[in-house]
Short mmCIF file of C-alpha atoms in Angstrom, two decimals:
data_model
loop_
_atom_site.label_atom_id
_atom_site.label_comp_id
_atom_site.label_asym_id
_atom_site.label_seq_id
_atom_site.Cartn_x
_atom_site.Cartn_y
_atom_site.Cartn_z
CA MET S 1371 126.65 125.43 -4.04
CA SER S 1372 127.59 121.81 -3.85
CA GLN S 1373 131.23 120.93 -4.67
CA ASP S 1374 132.05 118.69 -7.51
CA PRO S 1375 132.32 115.07 -6.14
CA MET S 1376 135.73 114.52 -8.06
CA LEU S 1377 137.12 117.52 -6.49
CA GLU S 1378 135.95 116.34 -3.06
CA LYS S 1379 137.45 112.99 -3.66
CA LEU S 1380 140.77 114.49 -4.76
CA GLU S 1381 140.76 116.82 -1.66
CA ALA S 1382 140.15 113.87 0.55
CA ILE S 1383 143.05 112.02 -1.06
CA LEU S 1384 145.59 114.92 -0.66
CA ASN S 1385 144.34 115.65 2.89
CA TYR S 1386 144.69 111.90 3.84
CA THR S 1387 147.16 111.61 6.78
CA LEU S 1388 150.02 109.09 5.95
CA LEU S 1389 151.70 109.28 9.37
CA THR S 1390 152.07 111.52 12.26
CA PHE S 1391 155.37 112.79 13.31
CA ASN S 1392 156.02 114.89 16.38
CA GLU S 1393 152.25 115.18 16.80
CA GLU S 1394 152.03 116.89 13.33
CA PRO S 1395 150.17 114.92 10.58
CA LEU S 1396 151.91 114.33 7.25
CA THR S 1397 149.47 114.33 4.38
CA VAL S 1398 149.54 112.93 0.93
CA GLY S 1399 149.48 116.54 -0.46
CA GLU S 1400 152.43 117.46 1.49
CA VAL S 1401 154.48 114.52 0.30
CA LEU S 1402 153.54 115.02 -3.34
CA ILE S 1403 154.40 118.81 -3.45
CA ILE S 1404 157.93 118.04 -2.28
CA PRO S 1405 159.17 116.73 -5.78
CA VAL S 1406 157.52 119.66 -7.46
CA TRP S 1407 159.28 121.99 -4.85
CA LEU S 1408 162.71 120.29 -5.37
CA ALA S 1409 162.40 120.41 -9.11
CA LEU S 1410 161.45 124.10 -9.22
CA SER S 1411 164.24 124.75 -6.68
CA PHE S 1412 167.08 123.17 -8.73
CA TRP S 1413 165.90 124.70 -11.72
CA GLY S 1414 165.91 128.07 -10.23
CA VAL S 1415 169.47 127.51 -8.89
CA ARG S 1416 170.67 126.46 -12.27
CA LEU S 1417 169.29 129.67 -13.68
CA ILE S 1418 170.95 131.74 -10.96
CA ILE S 1419 174.32 130.12 -11.53
CA LYS S 1420 174.04 130.46 -15.25
CA ALA S 1421 173.36 134.19 -14.90
CA VAL S 1422 176.17 134.90 -12.40
CA THR S 1423 178.70 132.83 -14.21
CA GLY S 1424 177.72 134.42 -17.45
CA ALA S 1425 178.07 137.95 -16.04
CA LEU S 1426 181.53 137.12 -14.68
CA SER S 1427 182.64 135.54 -17.89
CA ARG S 1428 181.72 138.55 -19.90
CA ARG S 1429 183.79 140.64 -17.41
CA GLU S 1430 186.80 138.22 -18.08
CA LYS S 1431 187.14 137.29 -14.47
CA ASP S 1432 189.52 134.38 -13.31
CA PRO S 1433 187.94 131.12 -14.14
CA ASN S 1434 189.04 129.87 -10.67
CA ILE S 1435 187.10 132.49 -8.95
CA ILE S 1436 184.09 131.86 -11.20
CA GLN S 1437 184.15 128.14 -10.27
CA LEU S 1438 184.61 129.04 -6.46
CA ILE S 1439 181.50 131.32 -6.73
CA GLU S 1440 179.58 128.76 -8.59
CA ARG S 1441 180.33 126.07 -5.95
CA VAL S 1442 179.45 128.44 -2.96
CA ILE S 1443 176.02 129.13 -4.64
CA VAL S 1444 175.41 125.49 -4.91
CA VAL S 1445 176.16 124.79 -1.27
CA ILE S 1446 174.03 127.58 -0.02
CA ALA S 1447 171.18 126.62 -2.24
CA ILE S 1448 171.22 122.96 -1.09
CA ALA S 1449 171.29 124.17 2.42
CA ILE S 1450 168.33 126.45 1.97
CA VAL S 1451 166.28 123.72 0.01
CA PHE S 1452 167.06 121.12 2.54
CA MET S 1453 165.91 123.19 5.52
CA THR S 1454 162.80 124.28 3.59
CA THR S 1455 161.88 120.78 2.70
CA LEU S 1456 162.17 119.71 6.36
CA SER S 1457 159.94 122.64 7.35
CA MET S 1458 157.38 121.50 4.65
CA LEU S 1459 157.42 118.01 6.06
CA ASN S 1460 156.97 119.44 9.74
CA VAL S 1461 160.29 117.75 10.61
CA PRO S 1462 161.91 119.79 13.50
CA ILE S 1463 165.60 120.52 13.00
CA ALA S 1464 166.48 119.36 16.55
CA ALA S 1465 164.92 115.86 16.08
CA PHE S 1466 166.76 115.54 12.62
CA ALA S 1467 170.08 116.59 14.13
CA PHE S 1468 170.58 113.60 16.13
CA LEU S 1469 169.60 111.19 13.28
CA SER S 1470 171.84 113.19 10.77
CA GLY S 1471 174.74 112.88 13.31
CA ALA S 1472 174.40 109.14 13.38
CA ILE S 1473 174.15 108.87 9.63
CA ALA S 1474 177.24 111.14 9.16
CA ILE S 1475 179.31 108.86 11.43
CA GLY S 1476 178.45 105.79 9.39
CA PHE S 1477 178.75 107.56 6.10
CA GLY S 1478 182.21 108.96 7.11
CA PHE S 1479 183.66 105.58 7.78
CA GLY S 1480 182.47 104.31 4.53
CA ALA S 1481 183.42 107.25 2.41
CA GLN S 1482 186.69 108.58 3.72
CA ASN S 1483 188.28 108.79 0.20
CA ILE S 1484 185.22 110.67 -1.16
CA ILE S 1485 185.26 113.21 1.72
CA ASN S 1486 189.03 113.49 1.53
CA ASN S 1487 188.80 114.36 -2.16
CA PHE S 1488 185.91 116.72 -1.62
CA ILE S 1489 187.81 118.75 1.10
CA SER S 1490 190.83 118.59 -1.22
CA GLY S 1491 189.00 120.06 -4.00
CA TRP S 1492 187.85 123.07 -1.78
CA ILE S 1493 191.60 123.58 -0.77
CA LEU S 1494 192.81 123.46 -4.30
CA ILE S 1495 190.06 126.37 -5.32
CA GLY S 1496 190.72 128.31 -2.10
CA GLU S 1497 194.59 128.24 -1.81
CA LYS S 1498 195.01 128.05 -5.69
CA PRO S 1499 198.32 125.99 -5.81
CA ILE S 1500 196.77 124.60 -8.98
CA ARG S 1501 194.42 126.64 -11.15
CA ILE S 1502 192.44 126.19 -14.23
CA GLY S 1503 194.74 126.68 -17.16
CA ASP S 1504 197.92 125.70 -15.35
CA PHE S 1505 200.47 123.41 -16.97
CA LEU S 1506 201.26 120.62 -14.54
CA GLU S 1507 203.69 117.60 -14.44
CA VAL S 1508 202.29 114.83 -12.17
CA GLU S 1509 204.40 111.57 -12.01
CA GLY S 1510 206.06 112.31 -15.32
CA VAL S 1511 202.71 113.24 -17.02
CA LYS S 1512 202.27 116.68 -18.46
CA GLY S 1513 199.10 118.56 -19.21
CA ILE S 1514 196.83 121.44 -18.71
CA VAL S 1515 194.20 121.73 -15.98
CA GLU S 1516 190.83 122.07 -17.59
CA GLU S 1517 188.51 121.74 -14.61
CA ILE S 1518 188.81 121.27 -10.84
CA ASN S 1519 185.67 119.12 -9.69
CA THR S 1520 184.25 118.11 -6.45
CA ARG S 1521 186.08 114.79 -6.47
CA SER S 1522 188.72 115.05 -9.06
CA THR S 1523 190.72 117.37 -11.32
CA ARG S 1524 190.52 117.03 -15.15
CA ILE S 1525 193.78 117.40 -16.96
CA ARG S 1526 194.36 117.28 -20.75
CA ARG S 1527 197.64 115.70 -21.66
CA THR S 1528 200.05 117.03 -24.22
CA ASP S 1529 198.81 114.09 -26.42
CA GLY S 1530 195.18 115.12 -26.13
CA VAL S 1531 194.19 112.39 -23.75
CA HIS S 1532 192.08 113.41 -20.65
CA LEU S 1533 193.16 112.36 -17.08
CA LEU S 1534 190.94 112.34 -13.94
CA ILE S 1535 193.29 112.77 -11.02
CA PRO S 1536 191.79 112.64 -7.42
CA ASN S 1537 192.10 116.09 -5.71
CA SER S 1538 193.81 114.42 -2.60
CA LYS S 1539 196.53 113.06 -4.93
CA LEU S 1540 197.35 116.56 -6.08
CA LEU S 1541 197.89 117.83 -2.42
CA GLU S 1542 199.69 114.73 -0.97
CA ASN S 1543 202.11 114.16 -3.73
CA THR S 1544 204.89 116.26 -5.56
CA VAL S 1545 203.30 118.20 -8.35
CA VAL S 1546 205.46 120.45 -10.76
CA ASN S 1547 203.41 123.51 -11.70
CA TRP S 1548 205.19 125.04 -14.57
CA THR S 1549 202.99 128.04 -14.60
CA LEU S 1550 202.33 128.75 -10.94
CA ARG S 1551 203.79 132.26 -10.76
CA ASP S 1552 204.19 133.08 -14.40
CA ARG S 1553 204.26 131.65 -17.89
CA LEU S 1554 208.11 131.52 -18.09
CA VAL S 1555 209.56 128.34 -19.28
CA ARG S 1556 213.13 127.46 -19.81
CA GLY S 1557 214.45 125.29 -22.59
CA THR S 1558 217.78 124.12 -23.75
CA VAL S 1559 219.48 122.85 -26.86
CA ARG S 1560 222.73 120.68 -26.53
CA ILE S 1561 225.18 120.02 -29.29
CA GLY S 1562 228.58 118.69 -29.85
CA VAL S 1563 231.01 119.88 -32.46
CA ALA S 1564 234.24 118.40 -33.66
CA TYR S 1565 237.56 118.95 -31.85
CA GLY S 1566 239.49 121.81 -33.35
CA SER S 1567 236.39 123.87 -33.94
CA ASP S 1568 236.45 127.66 -32.99
CA CYS S 1569 234.83 127.65 -29.72
CA GLN S 1570 234.06 131.42 -29.54
CA GLN S 1571 232.42 131.20 -33.01
CA VAL S 1572 230.38 128.22 -32.05
CA SER S 1573 229.10 130.07 -28.95
CA GLN S 1574 228.19 133.17 -30.94
CA LEU S 1575 226.45 131.27 -33.63
CA MET S 1576 224.32 129.31 -31.12
CA LEU S 1577 223.38 132.54 -29.41
CA ASP S 1578 222.48 134.20 -32.63
CA ALA S 1579 220.31 131.32 -33.65
CA SER S 1580 218.40 131.41 -30.38
CA LYS S 1581 217.87 135.31 -30.50
CA ALA S 1582 216.67 134.91 -33.98
CA GLN S 1583 213.52 133.10 -32.84
CA ALA S 1584 210.49 135.44 -32.11
CA ASN S 1585 209.21 133.44 -29.25
CA VAL S 1586 212.56 133.57 -27.44
CA LEU S 1587 212.52 136.27 -24.75
CA GLN S 1588 215.48 138.76 -24.67
CA THR S 1589 214.89 139.02 -20.79
CA PRO S 1590 216.05 136.96 -19.36
CA GLU S 1591 218.66 136.71 -22.11
CA PRO S 1592 219.80 133.45 -23.75
CA ALA S 1593 223.02 132.06 -22.61
CA VAL S 1594 225.55 129.66 -24.17
CA PHE S 1595 227.80 127.49 -21.96
CA PHE S 1596 230.68 125.30 -23.02
CA GLN S 1597 229.59 122.29 -20.94
CA ASP S 1598 232.40 119.65 -21.37
CA PHE S 1599 235.20 118.10 -23.24
CA GLY S 1600 233.49 115.02 -24.64
CA ASP S 1601 234.75 111.70 -25.87
CA ASN S 1602 234.25 112.68 -29.46
CA ALA S 1603 233.00 116.25 -29.19
CA LEU S 1604 233.17 119.59 -27.60
CA ILE S 1605 229.87 119.98 -25.79
CA PHE S 1606 227.88 123.36 -25.88
CA GLU S 1607 224.58 124.08 -24.54
CA VAL S 1608 222.19 127.23 -25.02
CA PHE S 1609 219.56 128.17 -22.47
CA PHE S 1610 216.64 130.29 -23.43
CA TRP S 1611 213.30 131.41 -22.02
CA ILE S 1612 209.92 131.56 -23.57
CA ASN S 1613 206.36 132.38 -22.44
CA SER S 1614 204.29 129.20 -22.94
CA THR S 1615 201.57 127.16 -21.25
CA VAL S 1616 202.07 124.00 -23.14
CA ASP S 1617 205.02 121.54 -23.60
CA GLY S 1618 204.57 121.67 -27.32
CA GLY S 1619 205.41 125.40 -27.41
CA LEU S 1620 208.78 124.57 -25.95
CA ARG S 1621 209.45 121.72 -28.24
CA ALA S 1622 208.63 123.83 -31.26
CA VAL S 1623 210.92 126.63 -30.41
CA SER S 1624 213.76 124.16 -29.62
CA SER S 1625 213.31 122.54 -32.98
CA GLU S 1626 213.45 125.82 -34.73
CA ILE S 1627 216.67 126.72 -32.94
CA ARG S 1628 218.21 123.35 -34.06
CA TYR S 1629 217.24 124.25 -37.65
CA GLU S 1630 218.93 127.51 -37.41
CA ILE S 1631 222.06 126.20 -35.80
CA ASP S 1632 222.49 123.61 -38.43
CA ARG S 1633 222.07 126.07 -41.17
CA GLN S 1634 224.65 128.54 -39.59
CA PHE S 1635 227.09 125.71 -38.80
CA ASN S 1636 226.98 124.51 -42.47
CA GLN S 1637 227.66 128.07 -43.71
CA ALA S 1638 230.53 128.55 -41.26
CA GLY S 1639 232.08 125.18 -42.07
CA ILE S 1640 231.59 123.91 -38.33
CA VAL S 1641 231.14 120.08 -38.24
CA ILE S 1642 228.66 118.61 -35.83
CA ALA S 1643 230.52 115.77 -34.14
CA PHE S 1644 229.50 112.21 -34.43
CA PRO S 1645 230.96 109.13 -32.57
CA GLN S 1646 234.41 107.90 -33.88
CA ARG S 1647 236.64 105.05 -32.83
CA ASP S 1648 240.28 104.47 -33.40
CA ILE S 1649 241.37 100.89 -33.37
CA HIS S 1650 244.85 99.98 -32.49
CA VAL S 1651 245.94 96.41 -33.46
CA ASP S 1652 249.05 94.92 -31.83
CA GLY S 1653 251.13 92.71 -34.24
CA SER S 1654 250.75 92.55 -38.05
CA LEU S 1655 247.60 92.32 -40.39
CA LYS S 1656 247.75 90.02 -43.30
CA LEU S 1657 245.31 90.61 -46.21
CA ILE S 1658 244.56 87.42 -48.14
CA ARG S 1659 243.22 87.95 -51.58
CA ASN S 1660 241.04 85.32 -53.04
#
């Protein structure tokens, strides 16, 4: 039975040899199947990643572990797809190794920062000095880590603005991680009272005002210190601890403590000091009435 002329023509086109590499012909059909293979491969990898991360999320695993597993799957998948693609193109690995080495050297000189940030990202995920959900302070900026990517880490500042910080910067510079080991954050409220106030009463009222807040931990226990004899006031400071992952939590508790201190001081008749100046005039003053 004779074959359809259109099919014969299509078959001839697909079997047409574009070039010969290492004595192996490379046909049009082999070249055209590569995009299809790559599209199906990456689609399959996305399904695998989605299934694995979904299962881990349902089990409430650490987001850092989930991201690490996701990145490992991507690297392994890229390696498998790359090797398979070379095999489909009849490109021997040994022949490609020399070419890839030369390309890697040239690329390395031109992309040192990218490679540095890429490796730094793996170190951040592996060693976990910084994790997703940590509260950081970087060069005076505070925020929560939302995502550790290949090149940079995304941080949401306390004012809602997102920052993208290169991973290498987080390793090479000083970073304050408020939640590295636990969620304990210490806060302070400083206040000055008028000279002549009952210091013991002031200390007790400040302690009571701190302990009255539900978010203030009883262990470690709040403590009040008589800090100094100021120019215009007796300076007291209360130290307290809370469990918090955001800067706003500490500020909210500090505000509530100040409200409570002000209320209790008013009831007890304790005056919160304000700057005062005594002026001494040498000689005499003469008041002239118009």
